[in-house]
Structures are given as C-alpha cells and as structure tokens.
mmCIF file of C-alpha atoms in Angstrom:
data_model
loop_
_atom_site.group_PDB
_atom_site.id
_atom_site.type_symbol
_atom_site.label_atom_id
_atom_site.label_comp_id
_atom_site.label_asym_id
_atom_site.label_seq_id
_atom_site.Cartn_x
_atom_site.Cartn_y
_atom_site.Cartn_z
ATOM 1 C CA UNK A 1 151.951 139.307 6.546
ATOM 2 C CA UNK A 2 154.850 141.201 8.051
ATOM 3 C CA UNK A 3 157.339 138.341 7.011
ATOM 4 C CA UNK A 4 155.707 138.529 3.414
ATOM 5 C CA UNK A 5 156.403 142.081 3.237
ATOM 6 C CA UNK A 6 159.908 141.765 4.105
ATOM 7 C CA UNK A 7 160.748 139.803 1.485
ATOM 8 C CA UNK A 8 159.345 141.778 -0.919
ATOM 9 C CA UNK A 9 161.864 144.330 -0.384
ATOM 10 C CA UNK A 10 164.041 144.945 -3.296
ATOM 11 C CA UNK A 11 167.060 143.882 -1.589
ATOM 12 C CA UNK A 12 165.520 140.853 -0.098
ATOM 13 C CA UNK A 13 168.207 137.514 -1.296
ATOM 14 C CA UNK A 14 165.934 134.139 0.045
ATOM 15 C CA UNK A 15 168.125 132.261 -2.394
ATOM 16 C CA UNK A 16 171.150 132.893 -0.878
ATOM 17 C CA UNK A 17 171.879 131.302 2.839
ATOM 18 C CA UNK A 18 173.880 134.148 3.813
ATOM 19 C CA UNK A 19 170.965 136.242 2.884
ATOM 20 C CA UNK A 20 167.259 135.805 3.449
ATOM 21 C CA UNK A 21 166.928 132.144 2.862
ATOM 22 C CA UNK A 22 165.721 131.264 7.140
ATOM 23 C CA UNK A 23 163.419 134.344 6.243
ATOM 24 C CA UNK A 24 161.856 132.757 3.501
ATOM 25 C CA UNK A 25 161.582 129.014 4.803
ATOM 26 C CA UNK A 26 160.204 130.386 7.827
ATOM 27 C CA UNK A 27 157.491 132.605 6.232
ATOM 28 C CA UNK A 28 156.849 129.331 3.902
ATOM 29 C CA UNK A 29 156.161 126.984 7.405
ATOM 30 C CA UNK A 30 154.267 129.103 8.490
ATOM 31 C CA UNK A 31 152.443 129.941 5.685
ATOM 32 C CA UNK A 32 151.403 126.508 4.473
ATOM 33 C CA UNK A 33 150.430 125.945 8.323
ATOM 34 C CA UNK A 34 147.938 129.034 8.569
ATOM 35 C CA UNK A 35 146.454 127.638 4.990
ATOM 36 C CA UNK A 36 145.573 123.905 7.218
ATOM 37 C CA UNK A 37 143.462 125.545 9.831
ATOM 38 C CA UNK A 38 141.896 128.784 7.797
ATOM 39 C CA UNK A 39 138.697 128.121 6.296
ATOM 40 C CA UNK A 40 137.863 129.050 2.329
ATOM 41 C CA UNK A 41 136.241 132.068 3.731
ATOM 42 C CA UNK A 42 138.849 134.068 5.564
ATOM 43 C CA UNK A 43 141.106 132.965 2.647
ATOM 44 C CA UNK A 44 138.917 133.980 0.159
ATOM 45 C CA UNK A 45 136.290 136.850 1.195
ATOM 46 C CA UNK A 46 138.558 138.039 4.646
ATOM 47 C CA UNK A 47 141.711 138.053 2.802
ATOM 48 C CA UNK A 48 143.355 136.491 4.961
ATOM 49 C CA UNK A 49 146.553 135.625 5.901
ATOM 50 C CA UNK A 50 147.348 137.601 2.731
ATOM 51 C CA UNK A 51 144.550 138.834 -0.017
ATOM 52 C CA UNK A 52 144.246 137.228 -3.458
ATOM 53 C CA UNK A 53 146.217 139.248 -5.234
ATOM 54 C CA UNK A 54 149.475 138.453 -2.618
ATOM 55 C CA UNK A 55 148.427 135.280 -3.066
ATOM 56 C CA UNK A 56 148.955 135.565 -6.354
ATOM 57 C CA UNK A 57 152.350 137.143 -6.319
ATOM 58 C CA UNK A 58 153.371 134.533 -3.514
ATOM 59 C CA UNK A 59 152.913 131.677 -5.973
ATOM 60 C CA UNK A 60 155.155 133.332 -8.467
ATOM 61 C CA UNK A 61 158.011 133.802 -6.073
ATOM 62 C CA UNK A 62 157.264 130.536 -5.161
ATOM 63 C CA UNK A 63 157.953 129.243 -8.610
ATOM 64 C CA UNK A 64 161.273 131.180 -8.386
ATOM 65 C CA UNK A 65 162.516 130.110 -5.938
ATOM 66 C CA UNK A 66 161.922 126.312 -6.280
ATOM 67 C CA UNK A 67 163.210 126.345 -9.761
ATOM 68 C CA UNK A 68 166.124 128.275 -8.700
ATOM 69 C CA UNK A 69 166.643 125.740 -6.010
ATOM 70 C CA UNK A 70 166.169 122.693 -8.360
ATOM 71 C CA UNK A 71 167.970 124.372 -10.864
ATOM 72 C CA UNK A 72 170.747 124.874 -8.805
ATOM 73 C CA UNK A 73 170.954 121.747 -6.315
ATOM 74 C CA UNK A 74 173.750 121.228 -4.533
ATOM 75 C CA UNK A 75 176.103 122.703 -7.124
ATOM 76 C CA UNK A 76 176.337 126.249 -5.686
ATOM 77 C CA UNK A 77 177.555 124.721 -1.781
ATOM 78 C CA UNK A 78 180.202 122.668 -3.680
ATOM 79 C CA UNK A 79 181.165 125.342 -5.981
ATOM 80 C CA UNK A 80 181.809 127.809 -2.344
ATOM 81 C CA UNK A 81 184.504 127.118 0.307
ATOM 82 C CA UNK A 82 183.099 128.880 2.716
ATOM 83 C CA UNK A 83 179.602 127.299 2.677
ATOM 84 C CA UNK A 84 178.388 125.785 5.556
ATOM 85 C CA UNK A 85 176.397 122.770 6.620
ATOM 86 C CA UNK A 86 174.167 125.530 8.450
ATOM 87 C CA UNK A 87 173.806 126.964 4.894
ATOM 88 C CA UNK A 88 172.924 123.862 3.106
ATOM 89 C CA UNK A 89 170.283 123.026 5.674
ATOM 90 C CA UNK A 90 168.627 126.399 5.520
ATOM 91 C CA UNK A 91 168.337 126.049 1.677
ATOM 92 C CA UNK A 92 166.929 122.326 1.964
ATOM 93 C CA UNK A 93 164.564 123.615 4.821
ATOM 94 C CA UNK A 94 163.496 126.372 2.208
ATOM 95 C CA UNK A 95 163.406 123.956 -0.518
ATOM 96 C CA UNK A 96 161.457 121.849 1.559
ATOM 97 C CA UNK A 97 158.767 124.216 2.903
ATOM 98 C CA UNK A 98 158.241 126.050 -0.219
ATOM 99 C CA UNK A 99 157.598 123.175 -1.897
ATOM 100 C CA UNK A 100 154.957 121.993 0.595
ATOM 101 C CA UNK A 101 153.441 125.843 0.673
ATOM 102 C CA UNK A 102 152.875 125.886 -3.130
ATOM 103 C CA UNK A 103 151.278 122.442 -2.919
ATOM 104 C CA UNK A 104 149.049 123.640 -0.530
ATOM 105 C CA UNK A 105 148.400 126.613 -2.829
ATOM 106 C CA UNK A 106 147.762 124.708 -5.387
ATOM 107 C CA UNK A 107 145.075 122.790 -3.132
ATOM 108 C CA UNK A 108 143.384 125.807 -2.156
ATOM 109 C CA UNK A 109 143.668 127.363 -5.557
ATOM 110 C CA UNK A 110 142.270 123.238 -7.227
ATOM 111 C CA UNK A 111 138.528 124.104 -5.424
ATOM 112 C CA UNK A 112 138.376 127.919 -5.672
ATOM 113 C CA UNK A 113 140.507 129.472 -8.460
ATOM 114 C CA UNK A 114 142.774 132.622 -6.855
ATOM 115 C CA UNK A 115 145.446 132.202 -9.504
ATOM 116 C CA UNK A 116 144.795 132.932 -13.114
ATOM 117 C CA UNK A 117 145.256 129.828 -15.817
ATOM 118 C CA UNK A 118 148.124 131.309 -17.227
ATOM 119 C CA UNK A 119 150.098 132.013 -13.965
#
C-alpha cells in the first residue's frame, strides 16, 4: 500500500527509467504476487492489499502505463544517448510485470466485478 501511495504522488515519473520506473515494476511484482495467495474475501470485503476503489484507479494507471510503454517501444532508448542498458531493463521489467498485474486484475475482476464496464 505504501509503494501504491508513492506513486500516486504528483511528481511520481514510472515511465521514465531515470525516474520511478524500478518503483513501479516493483510495486507491480509484488502486487500481482499478493493477488495469487489472497483469497476473494480479503480482496473484496477486507480490502485488501488495496480497497476497490484503488483497485480501480490501479487498473487505470495500469492502462497508462502499458500503452505508453507499447506506444513507445524501444524508440525513446534509441532516440537518448545517455540511456542505459540498466534503463532499458527496468522499463521491460515494468512492461513485463504490469502487464502480468493487470492480467491478474482482470482475473480477479472476470469472477467478481471491482471495475466498472466502462473502465
């Protein structure tokens, strides 16, 4: 939760591999881990790891992210000189693990609707 909140400050960059980007993959790994061994329950009635309505926002930054990512590829480490190999793996990592979290989102959100249709 405290990762989740870091990156929701207004300065937060998880794009960028200078910026928040090991933040953000790490928050994902973890994230889609915790949804493997919680039960519908805590997800849904606890609120745990993070309530419904973070849940919620989660999957939009989600969506952000990846499509900047996608959108993006490679492009922007070709485009910089001094980007790094430790910068291109932190954004595949990220594009990696936020992938798998909103899959597992999705999962979760298949058998018991968190998300609205439109979201």
């Amino acid at each position: 939760q405290y990762l989740w909140v870091y990156l929701q400050r207004k300065d937060a960059v998880p794009e960028a591999p200078a910026g928040d980007a090991s933040v953000a993959a790490l928050f994902c790994a973890i994230l889609a881990q915790l949804l493997v061994v919680i039960d519908d329950s805590e997800l849904y009635d606890d609120g745990k790891p993070l309530a419904p309505h973070q849940l919620r926002r989660c999957v939009g930054w989600l969506k952000a992210i990846l499509f900047l990512s996608c959108w993006d590829g490679d492009t922007s480490s070709t485009a910089s000189h001094t980007s790094d190999a430790s910068g291109d793996l932190v954004l595949a990592y990220l594009r990696r693990s936020s992938a798998k979290l909103l899959r597992n989102l999705y999962d979760r959100s298949s058998r018991r609707p968190f998300v609205a249709s439109d979201a």
